[in-house]
mmCIF file with all atom_site columns, C-alpha atoms in Angstrom:
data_model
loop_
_atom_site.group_PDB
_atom_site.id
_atom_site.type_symbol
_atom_site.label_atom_id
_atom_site.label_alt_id
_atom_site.label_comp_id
_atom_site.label_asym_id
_atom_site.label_entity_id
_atom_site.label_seq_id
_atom_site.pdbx_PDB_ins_code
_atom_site.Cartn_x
_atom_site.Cartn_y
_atom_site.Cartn_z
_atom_site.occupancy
_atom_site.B_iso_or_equiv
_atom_site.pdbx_formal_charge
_atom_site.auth_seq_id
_atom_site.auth_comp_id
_atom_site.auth_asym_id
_atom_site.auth_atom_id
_atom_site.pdbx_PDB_model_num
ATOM 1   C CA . UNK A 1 1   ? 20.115 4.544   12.593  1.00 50.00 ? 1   UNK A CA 1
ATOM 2   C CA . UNK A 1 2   ? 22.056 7.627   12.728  1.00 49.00 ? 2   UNK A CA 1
ATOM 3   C CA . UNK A 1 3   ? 23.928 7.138   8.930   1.00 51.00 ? 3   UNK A CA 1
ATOM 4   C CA . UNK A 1 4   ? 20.099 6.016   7.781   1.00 53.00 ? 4   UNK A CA 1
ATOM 5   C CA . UNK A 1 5   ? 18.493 9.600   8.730   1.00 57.00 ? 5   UNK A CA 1
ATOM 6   C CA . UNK A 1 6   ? 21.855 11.102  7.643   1.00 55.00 ? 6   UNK A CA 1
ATOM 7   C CA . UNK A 1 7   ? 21.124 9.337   3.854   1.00 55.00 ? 7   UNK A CA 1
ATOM 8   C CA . UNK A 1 8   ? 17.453 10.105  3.778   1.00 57.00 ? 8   UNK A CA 1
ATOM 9   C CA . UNK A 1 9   ? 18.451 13.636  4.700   1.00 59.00 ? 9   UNK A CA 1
ATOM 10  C CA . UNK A 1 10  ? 20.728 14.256  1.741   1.00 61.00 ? 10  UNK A CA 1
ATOM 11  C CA . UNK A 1 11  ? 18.409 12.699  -0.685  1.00 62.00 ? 11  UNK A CA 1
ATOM 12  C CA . UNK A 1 12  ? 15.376 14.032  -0.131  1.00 65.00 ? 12  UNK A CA 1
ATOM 13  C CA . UNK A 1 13  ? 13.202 10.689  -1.596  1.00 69.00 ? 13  UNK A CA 1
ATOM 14  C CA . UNK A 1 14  ? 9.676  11.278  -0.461  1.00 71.00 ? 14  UNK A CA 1
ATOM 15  C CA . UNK A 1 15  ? 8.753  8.027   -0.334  1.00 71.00 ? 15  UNK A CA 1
ATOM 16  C CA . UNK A 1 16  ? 11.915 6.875   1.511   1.00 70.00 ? 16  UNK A CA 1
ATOM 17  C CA . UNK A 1 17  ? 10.865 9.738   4.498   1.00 73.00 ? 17  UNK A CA 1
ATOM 18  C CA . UNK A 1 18  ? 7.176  8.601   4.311   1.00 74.00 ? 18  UNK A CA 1
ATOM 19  C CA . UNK A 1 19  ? 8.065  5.367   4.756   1.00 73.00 ? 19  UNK A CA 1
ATOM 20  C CA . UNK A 1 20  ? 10.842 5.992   7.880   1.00 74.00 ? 20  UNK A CA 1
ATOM 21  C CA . UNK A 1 21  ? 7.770  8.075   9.532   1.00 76.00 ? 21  UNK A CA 1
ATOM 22  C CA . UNK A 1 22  ? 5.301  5.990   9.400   1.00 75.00 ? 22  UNK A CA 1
ATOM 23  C CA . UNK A 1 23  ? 7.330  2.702   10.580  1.00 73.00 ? 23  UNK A CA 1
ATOM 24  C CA . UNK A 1 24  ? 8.681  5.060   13.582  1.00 74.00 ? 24  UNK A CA 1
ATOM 25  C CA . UNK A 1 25  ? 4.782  6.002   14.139  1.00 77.00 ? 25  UNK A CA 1
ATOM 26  C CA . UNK A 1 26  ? 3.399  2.428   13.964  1.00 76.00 ? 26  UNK A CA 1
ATOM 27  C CA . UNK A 1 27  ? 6.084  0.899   16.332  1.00 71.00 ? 27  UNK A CA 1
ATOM 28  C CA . UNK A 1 28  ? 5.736  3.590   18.687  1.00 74.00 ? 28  UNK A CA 1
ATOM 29  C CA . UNK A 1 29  ? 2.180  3.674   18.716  1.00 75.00 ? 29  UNK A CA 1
ATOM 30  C CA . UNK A 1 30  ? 1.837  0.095   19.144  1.00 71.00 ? 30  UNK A CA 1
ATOM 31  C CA . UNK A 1 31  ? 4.318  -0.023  21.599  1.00 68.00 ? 31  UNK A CA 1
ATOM 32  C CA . UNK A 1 32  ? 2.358  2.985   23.636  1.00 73.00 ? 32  UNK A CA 1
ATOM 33  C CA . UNK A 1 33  ? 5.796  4.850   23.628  1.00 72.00 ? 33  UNK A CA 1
ATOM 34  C CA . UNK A 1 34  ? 4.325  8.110   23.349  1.00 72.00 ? 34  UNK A CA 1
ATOM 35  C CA . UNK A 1 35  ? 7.091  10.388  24.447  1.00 74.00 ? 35  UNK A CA 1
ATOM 36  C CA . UNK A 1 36  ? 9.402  8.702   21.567  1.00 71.00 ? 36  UNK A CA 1
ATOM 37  C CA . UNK A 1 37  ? 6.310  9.071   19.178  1.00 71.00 ? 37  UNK A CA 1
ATOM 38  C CA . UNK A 1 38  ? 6.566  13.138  20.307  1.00 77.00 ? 38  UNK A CA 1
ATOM 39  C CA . UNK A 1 39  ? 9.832  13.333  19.708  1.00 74.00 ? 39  UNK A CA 1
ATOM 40  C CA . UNK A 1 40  ? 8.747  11.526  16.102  1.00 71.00 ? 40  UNK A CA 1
ATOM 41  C CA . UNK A 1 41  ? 6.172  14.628  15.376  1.00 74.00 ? 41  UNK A CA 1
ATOM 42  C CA . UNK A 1 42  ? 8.693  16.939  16.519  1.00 78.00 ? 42  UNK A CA 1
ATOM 43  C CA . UNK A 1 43  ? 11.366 16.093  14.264  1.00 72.00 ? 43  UNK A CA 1
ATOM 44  C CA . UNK A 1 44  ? 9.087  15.973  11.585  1.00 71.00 ? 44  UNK A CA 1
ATOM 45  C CA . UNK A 1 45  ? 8.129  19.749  12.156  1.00 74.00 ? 45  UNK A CA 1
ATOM 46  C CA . UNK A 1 46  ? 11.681 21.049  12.541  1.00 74.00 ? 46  UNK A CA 1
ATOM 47  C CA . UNK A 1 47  ? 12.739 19.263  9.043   1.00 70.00 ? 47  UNK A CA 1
ATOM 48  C CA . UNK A 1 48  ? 9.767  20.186  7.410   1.00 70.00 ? 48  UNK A CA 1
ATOM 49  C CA . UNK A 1 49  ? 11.287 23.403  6.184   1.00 72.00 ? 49  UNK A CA 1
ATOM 50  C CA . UNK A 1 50  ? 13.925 21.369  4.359   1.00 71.00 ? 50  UNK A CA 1
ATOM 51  C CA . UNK A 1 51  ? 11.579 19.349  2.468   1.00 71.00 ? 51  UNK A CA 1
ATOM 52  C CA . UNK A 1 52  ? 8.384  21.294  2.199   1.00 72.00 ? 52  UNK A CA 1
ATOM 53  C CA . UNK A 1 53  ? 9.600  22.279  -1.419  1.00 72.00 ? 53  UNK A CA 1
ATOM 54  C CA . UNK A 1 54  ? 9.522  18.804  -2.462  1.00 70.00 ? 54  UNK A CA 1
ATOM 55  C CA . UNK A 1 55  ? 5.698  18.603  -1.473  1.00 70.00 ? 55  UNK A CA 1
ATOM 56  C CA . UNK A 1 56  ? 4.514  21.525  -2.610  1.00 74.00 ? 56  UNK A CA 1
ATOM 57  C CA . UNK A 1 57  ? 5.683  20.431  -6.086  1.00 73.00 ? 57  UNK A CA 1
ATOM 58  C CA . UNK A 1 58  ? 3.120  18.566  -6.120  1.00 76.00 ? 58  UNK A CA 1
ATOM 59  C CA . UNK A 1 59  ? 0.126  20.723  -5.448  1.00 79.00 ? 59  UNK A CA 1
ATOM 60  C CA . UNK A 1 60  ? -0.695 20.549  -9.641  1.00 79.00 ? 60  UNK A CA 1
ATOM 61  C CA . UNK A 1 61  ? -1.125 16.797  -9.625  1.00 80.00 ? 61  UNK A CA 1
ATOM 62  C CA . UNK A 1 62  ? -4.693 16.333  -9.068  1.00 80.00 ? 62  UNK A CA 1
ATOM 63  C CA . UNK A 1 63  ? -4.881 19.291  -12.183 1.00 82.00 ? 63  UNK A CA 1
ATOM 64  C CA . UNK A 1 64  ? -2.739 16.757  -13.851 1.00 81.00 ? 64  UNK A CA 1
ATOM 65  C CA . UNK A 1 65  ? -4.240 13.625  -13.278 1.00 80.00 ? 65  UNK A CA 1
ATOM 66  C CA . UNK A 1 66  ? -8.353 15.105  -13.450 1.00 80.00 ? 66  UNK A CA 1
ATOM 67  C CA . UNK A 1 67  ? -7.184 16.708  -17.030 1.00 81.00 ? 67  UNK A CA 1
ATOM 68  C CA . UNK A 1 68  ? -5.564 13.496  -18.172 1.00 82.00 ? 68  UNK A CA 1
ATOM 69  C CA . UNK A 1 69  ? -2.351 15.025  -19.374 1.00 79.00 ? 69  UNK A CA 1
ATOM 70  C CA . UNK A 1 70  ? -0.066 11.957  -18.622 1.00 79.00 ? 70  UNK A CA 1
ATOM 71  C CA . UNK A 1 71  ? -2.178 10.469  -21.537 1.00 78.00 ? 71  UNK A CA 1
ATOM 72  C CA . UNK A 1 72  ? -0.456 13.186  -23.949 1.00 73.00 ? 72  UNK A CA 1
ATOM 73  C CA . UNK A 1 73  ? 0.402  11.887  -27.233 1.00 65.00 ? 73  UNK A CA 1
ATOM 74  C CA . UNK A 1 74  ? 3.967  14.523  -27.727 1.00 61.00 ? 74  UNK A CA 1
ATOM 75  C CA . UNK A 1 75  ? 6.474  12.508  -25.119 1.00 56.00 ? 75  UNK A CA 1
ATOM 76  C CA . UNK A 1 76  ? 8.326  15.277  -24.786 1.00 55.00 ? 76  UNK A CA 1
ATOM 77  C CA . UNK A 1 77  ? 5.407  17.318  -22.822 1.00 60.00 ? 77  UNK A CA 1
ATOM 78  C CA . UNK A 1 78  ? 7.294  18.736  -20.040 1.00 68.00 ? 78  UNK A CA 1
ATOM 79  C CA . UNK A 1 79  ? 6.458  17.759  -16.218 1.00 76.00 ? 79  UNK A CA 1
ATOM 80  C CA . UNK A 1 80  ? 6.528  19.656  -12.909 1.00 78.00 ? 80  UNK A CA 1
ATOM 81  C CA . UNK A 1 81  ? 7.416  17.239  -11.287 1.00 82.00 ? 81  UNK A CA 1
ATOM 82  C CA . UNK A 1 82  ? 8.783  13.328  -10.603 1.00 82.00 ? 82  UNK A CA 1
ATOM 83  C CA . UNK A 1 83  ? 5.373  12.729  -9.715  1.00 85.00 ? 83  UNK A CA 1
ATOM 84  C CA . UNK A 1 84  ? 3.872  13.799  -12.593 1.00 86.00 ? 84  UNK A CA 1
ATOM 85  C CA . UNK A 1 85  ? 7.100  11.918  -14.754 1.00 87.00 ? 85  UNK A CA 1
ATOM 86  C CA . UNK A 1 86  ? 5.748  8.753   -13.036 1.00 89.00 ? 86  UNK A CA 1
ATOM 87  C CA . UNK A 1 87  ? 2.291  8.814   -14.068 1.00 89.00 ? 87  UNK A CA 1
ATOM 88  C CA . UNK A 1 88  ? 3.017  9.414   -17.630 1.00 89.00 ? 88  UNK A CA 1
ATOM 89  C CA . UNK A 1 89  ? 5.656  6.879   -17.766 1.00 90.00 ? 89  UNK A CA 1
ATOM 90  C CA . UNK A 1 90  ? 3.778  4.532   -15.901 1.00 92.00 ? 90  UNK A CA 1
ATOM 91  C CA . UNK A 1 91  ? 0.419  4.958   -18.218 1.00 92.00 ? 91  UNK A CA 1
ATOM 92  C CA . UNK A 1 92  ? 2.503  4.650   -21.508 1.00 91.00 ? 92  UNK A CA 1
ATOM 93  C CA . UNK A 1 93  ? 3.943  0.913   -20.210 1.00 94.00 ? 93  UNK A CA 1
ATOM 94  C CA . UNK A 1 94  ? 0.625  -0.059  -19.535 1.00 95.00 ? 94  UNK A CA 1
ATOM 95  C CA . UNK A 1 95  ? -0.788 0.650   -22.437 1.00 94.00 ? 95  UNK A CA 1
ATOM 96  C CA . UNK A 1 96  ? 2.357  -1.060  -23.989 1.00 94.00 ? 96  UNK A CA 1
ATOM 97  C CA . UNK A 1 97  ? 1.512  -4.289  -22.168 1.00 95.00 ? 97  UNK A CA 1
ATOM 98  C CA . UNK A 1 98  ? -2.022 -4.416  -22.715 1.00 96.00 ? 98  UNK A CA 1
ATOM 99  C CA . UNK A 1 99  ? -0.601 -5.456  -26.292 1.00 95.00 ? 99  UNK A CA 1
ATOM 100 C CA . UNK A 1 100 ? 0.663  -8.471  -25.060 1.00 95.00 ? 100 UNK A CA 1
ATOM 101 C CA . UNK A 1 101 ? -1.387 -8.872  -21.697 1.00 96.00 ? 101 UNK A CA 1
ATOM 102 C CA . UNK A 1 102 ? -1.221 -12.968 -21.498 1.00 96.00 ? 102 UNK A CA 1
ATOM 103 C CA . UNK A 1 103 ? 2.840  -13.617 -20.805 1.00 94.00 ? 103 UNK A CA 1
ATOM 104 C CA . UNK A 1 104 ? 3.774  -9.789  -21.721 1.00 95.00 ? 104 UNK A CA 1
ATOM 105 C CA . UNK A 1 105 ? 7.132  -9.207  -23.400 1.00 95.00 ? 105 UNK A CA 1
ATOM 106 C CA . UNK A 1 106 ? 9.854  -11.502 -21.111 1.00 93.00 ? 106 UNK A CA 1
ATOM 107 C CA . UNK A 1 107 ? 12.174 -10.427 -18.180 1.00 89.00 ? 107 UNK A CA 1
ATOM 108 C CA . UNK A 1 108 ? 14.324 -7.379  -18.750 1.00 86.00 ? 108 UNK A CA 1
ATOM 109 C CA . UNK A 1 109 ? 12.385 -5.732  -21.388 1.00 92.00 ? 109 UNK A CA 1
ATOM 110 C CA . UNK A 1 110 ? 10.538 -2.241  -20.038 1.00 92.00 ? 110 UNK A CA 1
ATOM 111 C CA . UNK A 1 111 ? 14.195 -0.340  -20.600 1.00 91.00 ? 111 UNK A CA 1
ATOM 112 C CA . UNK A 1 112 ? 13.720 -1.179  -24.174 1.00 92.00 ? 112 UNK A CA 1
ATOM 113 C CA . UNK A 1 113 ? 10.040 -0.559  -24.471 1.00 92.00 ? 113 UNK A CA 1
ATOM 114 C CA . UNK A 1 114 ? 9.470  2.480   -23.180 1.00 89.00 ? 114 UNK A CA 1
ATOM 115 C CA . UNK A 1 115 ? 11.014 6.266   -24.572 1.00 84.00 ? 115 UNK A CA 1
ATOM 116 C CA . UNK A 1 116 ? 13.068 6.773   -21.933 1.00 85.00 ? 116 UNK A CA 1
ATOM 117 C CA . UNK A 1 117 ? 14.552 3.790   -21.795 1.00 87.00 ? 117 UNK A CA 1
ATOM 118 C CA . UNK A 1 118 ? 14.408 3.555   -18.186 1.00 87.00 ? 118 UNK A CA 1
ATOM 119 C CA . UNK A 1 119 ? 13.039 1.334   -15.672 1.00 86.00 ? 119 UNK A CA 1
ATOM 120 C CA . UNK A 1 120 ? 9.199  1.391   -14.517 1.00 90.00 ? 120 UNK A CA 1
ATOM 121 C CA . UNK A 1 121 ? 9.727  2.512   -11.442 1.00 88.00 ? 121 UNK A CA 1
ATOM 122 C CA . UNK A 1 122 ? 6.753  0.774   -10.234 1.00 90.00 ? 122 UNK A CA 1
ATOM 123 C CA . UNK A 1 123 ? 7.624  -3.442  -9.580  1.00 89.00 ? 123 UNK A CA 1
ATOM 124 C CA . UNK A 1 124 ? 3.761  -4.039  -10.162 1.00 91.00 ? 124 UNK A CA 1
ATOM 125 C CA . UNK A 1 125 ? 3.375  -2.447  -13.786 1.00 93.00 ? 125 UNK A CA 1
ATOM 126 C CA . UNK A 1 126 ? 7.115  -3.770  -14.506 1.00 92.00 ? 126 UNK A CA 1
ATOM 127 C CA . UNK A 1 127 ? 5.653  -7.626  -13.752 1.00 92.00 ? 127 UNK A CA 1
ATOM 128 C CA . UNK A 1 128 ? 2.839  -7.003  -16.087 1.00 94.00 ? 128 UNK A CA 1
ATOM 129 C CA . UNK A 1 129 ? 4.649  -5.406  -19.079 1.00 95.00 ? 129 UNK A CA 1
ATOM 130 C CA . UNK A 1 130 ? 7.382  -7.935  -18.893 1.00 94.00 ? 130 UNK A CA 1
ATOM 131 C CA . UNK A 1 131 ? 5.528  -10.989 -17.876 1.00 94.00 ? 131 UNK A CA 1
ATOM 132 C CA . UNK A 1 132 ? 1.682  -10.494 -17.896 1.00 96.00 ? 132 UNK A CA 1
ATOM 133 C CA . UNK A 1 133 ? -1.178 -11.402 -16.429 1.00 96.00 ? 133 UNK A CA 1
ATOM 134 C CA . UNK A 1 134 ? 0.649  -14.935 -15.386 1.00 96.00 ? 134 UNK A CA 1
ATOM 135 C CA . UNK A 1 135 ? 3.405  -13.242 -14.067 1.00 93.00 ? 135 UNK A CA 1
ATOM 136 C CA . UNK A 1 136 ? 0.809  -10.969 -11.642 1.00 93.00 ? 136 UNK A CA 1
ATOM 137 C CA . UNK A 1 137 ? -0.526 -13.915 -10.583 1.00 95.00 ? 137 UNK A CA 1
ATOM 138 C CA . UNK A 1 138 ? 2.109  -15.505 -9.487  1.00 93.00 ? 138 UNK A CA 1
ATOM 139 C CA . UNK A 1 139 ? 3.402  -12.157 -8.137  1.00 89.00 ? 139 UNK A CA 1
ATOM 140 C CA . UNK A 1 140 ? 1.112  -11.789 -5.575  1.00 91.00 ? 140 UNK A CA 1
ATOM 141 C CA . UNK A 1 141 ? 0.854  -15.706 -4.273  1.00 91.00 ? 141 UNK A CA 1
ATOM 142 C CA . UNK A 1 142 ? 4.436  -14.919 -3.533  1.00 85.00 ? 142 UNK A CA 1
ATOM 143 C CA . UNK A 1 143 ? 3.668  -11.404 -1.606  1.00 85.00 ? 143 UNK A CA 1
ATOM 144 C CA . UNK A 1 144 ? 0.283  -13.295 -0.384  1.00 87.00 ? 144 UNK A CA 1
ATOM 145 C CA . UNK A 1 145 ? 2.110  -16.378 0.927   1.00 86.00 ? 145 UNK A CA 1
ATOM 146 C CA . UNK A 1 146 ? 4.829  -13.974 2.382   1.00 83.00 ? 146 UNK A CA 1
ATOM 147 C CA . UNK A 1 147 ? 2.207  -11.617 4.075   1.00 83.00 ? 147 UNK A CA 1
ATOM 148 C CA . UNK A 1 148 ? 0.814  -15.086 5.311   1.00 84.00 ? 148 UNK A CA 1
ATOM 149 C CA . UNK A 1 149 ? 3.997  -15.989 6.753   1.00 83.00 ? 149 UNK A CA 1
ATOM 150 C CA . UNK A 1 150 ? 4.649  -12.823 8.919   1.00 82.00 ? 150 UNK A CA 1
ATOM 151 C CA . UNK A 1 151 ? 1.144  -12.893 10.295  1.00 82.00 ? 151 UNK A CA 1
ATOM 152 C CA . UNK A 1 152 ? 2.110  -16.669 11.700  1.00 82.00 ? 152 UNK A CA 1
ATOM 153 C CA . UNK A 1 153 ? 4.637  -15.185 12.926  1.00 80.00 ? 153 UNK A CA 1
ATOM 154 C CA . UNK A 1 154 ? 4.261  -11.657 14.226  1.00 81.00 ? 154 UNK A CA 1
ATOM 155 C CA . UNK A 1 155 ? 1.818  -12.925 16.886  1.00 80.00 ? 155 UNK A CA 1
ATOM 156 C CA . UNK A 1 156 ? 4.867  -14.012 18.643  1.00 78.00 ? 156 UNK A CA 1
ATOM 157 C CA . UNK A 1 157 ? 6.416  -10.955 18.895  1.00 78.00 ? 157 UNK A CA 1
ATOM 158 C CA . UNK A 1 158 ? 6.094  -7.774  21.617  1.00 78.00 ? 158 UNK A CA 1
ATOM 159 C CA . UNK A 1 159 ? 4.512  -4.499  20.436  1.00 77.00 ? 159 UNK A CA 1
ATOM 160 C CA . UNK A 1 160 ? 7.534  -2.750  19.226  1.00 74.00 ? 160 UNK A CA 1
ATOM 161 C CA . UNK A 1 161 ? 8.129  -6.272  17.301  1.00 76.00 ? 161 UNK A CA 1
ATOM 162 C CA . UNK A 1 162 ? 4.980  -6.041  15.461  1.00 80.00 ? 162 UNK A CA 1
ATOM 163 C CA . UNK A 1 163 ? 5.164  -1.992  14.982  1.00 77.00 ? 163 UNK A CA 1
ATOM 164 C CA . UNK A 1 164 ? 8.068  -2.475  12.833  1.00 76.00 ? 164 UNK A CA 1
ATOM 165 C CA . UNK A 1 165 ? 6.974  -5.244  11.016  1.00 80.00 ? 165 UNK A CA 1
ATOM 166 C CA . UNK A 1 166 ? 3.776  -3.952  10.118  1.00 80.00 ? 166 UNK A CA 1
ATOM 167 C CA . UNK A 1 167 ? 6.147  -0.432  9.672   1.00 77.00 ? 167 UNK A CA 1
ATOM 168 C CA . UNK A 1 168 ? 8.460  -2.606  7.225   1.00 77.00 ? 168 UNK A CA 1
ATOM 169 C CA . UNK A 1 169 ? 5.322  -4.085  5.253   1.00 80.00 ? 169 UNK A CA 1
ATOM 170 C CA . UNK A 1 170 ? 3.950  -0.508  4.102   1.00 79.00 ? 170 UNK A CA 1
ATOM 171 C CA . UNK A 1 171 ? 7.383  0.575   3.486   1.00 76.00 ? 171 UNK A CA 1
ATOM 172 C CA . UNK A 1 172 ? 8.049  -2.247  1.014   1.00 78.00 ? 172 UNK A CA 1
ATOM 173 C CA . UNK A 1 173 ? 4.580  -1.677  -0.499  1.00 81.00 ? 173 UNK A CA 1
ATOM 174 C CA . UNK A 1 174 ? 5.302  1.703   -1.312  1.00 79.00 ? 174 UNK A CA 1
ATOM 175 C CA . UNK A 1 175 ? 8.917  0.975   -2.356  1.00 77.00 ? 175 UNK A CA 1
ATOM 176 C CA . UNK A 1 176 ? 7.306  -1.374  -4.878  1.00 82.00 ? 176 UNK A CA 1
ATOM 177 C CA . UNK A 1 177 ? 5.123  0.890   -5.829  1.00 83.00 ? 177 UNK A CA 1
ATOM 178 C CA . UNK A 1 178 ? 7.174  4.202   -6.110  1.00 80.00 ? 178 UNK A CA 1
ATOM 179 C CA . UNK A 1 179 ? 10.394 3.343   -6.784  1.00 74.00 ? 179 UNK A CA 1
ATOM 180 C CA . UNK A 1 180 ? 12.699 0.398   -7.876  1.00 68.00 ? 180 UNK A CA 1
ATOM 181 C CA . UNK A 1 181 ? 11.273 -1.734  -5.324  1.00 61.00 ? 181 UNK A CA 1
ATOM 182 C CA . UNK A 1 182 ? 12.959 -4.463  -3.276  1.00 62.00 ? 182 UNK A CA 1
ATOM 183 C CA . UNK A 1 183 ? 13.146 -7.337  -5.782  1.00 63.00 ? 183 UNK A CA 1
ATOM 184 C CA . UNK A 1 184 ? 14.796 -5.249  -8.383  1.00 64.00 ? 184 UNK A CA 1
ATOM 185 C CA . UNK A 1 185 ? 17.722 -4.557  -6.134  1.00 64.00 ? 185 UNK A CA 1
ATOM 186 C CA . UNK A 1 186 ? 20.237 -7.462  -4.639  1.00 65.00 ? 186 UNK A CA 1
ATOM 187 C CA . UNK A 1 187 ? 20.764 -5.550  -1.770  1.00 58.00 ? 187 UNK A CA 1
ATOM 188 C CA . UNK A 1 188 ? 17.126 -4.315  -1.382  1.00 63.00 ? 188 UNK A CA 1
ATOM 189 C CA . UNK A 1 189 ? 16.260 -8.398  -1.773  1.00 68.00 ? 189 UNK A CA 1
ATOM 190 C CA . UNK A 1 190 ? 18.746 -9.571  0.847   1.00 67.00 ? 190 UNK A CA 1
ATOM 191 C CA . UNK A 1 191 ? 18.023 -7.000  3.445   1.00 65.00 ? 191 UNK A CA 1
ATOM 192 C CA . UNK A 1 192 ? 13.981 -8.026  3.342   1.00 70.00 ? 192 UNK A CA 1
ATOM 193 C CA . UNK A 1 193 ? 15.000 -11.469 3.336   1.00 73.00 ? 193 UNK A CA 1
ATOM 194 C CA . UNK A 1 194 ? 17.472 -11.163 6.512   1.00 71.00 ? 194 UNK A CA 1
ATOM 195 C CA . UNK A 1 195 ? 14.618 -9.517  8.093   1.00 72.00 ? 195 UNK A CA 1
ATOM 196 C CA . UNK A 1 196 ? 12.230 -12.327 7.337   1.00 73.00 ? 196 UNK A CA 1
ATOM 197 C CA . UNK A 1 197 ? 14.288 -14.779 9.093   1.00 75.00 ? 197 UNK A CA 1
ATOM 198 C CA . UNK A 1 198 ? 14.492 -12.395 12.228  1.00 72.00 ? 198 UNK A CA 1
ATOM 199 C CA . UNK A 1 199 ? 11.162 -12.337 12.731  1.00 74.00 ? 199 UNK A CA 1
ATOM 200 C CA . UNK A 1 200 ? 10.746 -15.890 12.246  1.00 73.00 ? 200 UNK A CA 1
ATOM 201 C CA . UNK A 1 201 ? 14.329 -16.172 14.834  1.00 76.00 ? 201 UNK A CA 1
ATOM 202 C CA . UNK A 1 202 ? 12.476 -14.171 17.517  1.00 71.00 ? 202 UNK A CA 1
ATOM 203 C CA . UNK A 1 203 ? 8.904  -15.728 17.114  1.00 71.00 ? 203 UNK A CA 1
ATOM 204 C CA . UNK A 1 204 ? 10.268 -19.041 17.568  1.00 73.00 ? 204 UNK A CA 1
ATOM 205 C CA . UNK A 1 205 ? 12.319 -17.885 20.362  1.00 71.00 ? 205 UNK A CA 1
ATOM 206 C CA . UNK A 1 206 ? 9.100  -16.233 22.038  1.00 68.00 ? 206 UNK A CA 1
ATOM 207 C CA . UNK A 1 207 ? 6.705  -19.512 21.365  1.00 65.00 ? 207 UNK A CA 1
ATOM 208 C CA . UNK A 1 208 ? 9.781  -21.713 23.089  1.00 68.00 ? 208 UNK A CA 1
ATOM 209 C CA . UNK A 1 209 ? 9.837  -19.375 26.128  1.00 63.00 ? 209 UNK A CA 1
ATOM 210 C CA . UNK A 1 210 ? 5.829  -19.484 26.431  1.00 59.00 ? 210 UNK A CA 1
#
């Protein structure tokens, strides 16, 4: 736990902090540990100084979004901010697979059709550009049938159990939806999946005793 607030410290990722917080919040709250939640807040406060920077960034956003400049024809319009990078990026690949919107252009193919030549940065939009409307589909029976699967299982579980699950679910959501996301990275993939079979492990454990 340590190293992990050591490596979210040093890189700053917004998402990644977001994402620590508000599993720490859930699990606490759920868990009616409210002196560990205060100790949460606090340290949220005293780092806030460190990171602030990175937030305020993104005070020109809304400015951004409401006057539709990610939809700027010159690609090399300059950004304020990562934020802003995404939306543009993200808004050109869609637009590039809403040219082929049935099957989209096969696996591995945003680095190549976009002008960065990077990846989308966003798992949802990458399924759609590369594999379409069927590959959506079948996107979400698979996060469906794994959301499914948890809830079967998290019953089973104690408070702090189901805190960090739920905590684990919005943190893969916005993973997905922010950044690389945990099916684009082996180690991203295995880690989920390990963490899958705990819950499962314990559940069954918990139904046996009961």
């Amino acid at each position: 736990m340590f190293l992990f607030v050591v490596a979210l410290f040093i890189t700053k990722a917004r998402t990644a902090w977001i994402s620590f917080i508000l599993l720490l919040v859930i699990a606490s709250s759920l868990a009616k540990k409210y002196i560990f939640l205060l100790v949460v807040l606090s340290l949220v406060v005293l780092l806030l100084p460190f990171y602030v920077d990175r937030f305020i960034e993104l005070q020109g956003v809304i400015d951004y979004i409401l006057e539709g400049k990610y939809a700027a024809e010159d690609h090399t319009y300059v950004v304020s901010n990562a934020f802003e990078w995404r939306l543009l990026h993200w808004y050109r690949l869609v637009m590039t697979g809403l040219e082929q919107p049935i099957l989209g252009y096969g696996p591995g193919m945003v680095e190549q059709l976009n002008i960065f030549g990077l990846t989308a940065h966003n798992s949802f939009i990458e399924i759609f550009v590369e594999q379409g409307i069927v590959g959506m589909i079948a996107f979400f029976c698979l996060i469906g049938s794994i959301w499914v699967y948890l809830a079967q299982h998290v019953i089973y579980l104690d408070s702090v159990g189901q805190g960090l699950v739920i905590g684990m679910c919005i943190a893969v959501v916005l993973a997905m939806t922010f950044g690389q996301g945990v099916f684009n990275q082996t180690h991203n993939m295995q880690m989920f999946m390990l963490s899958l079979a705990v819950v499962r492990t314990l559940a069954k454990q918990k139904a046996n005793v009961n």
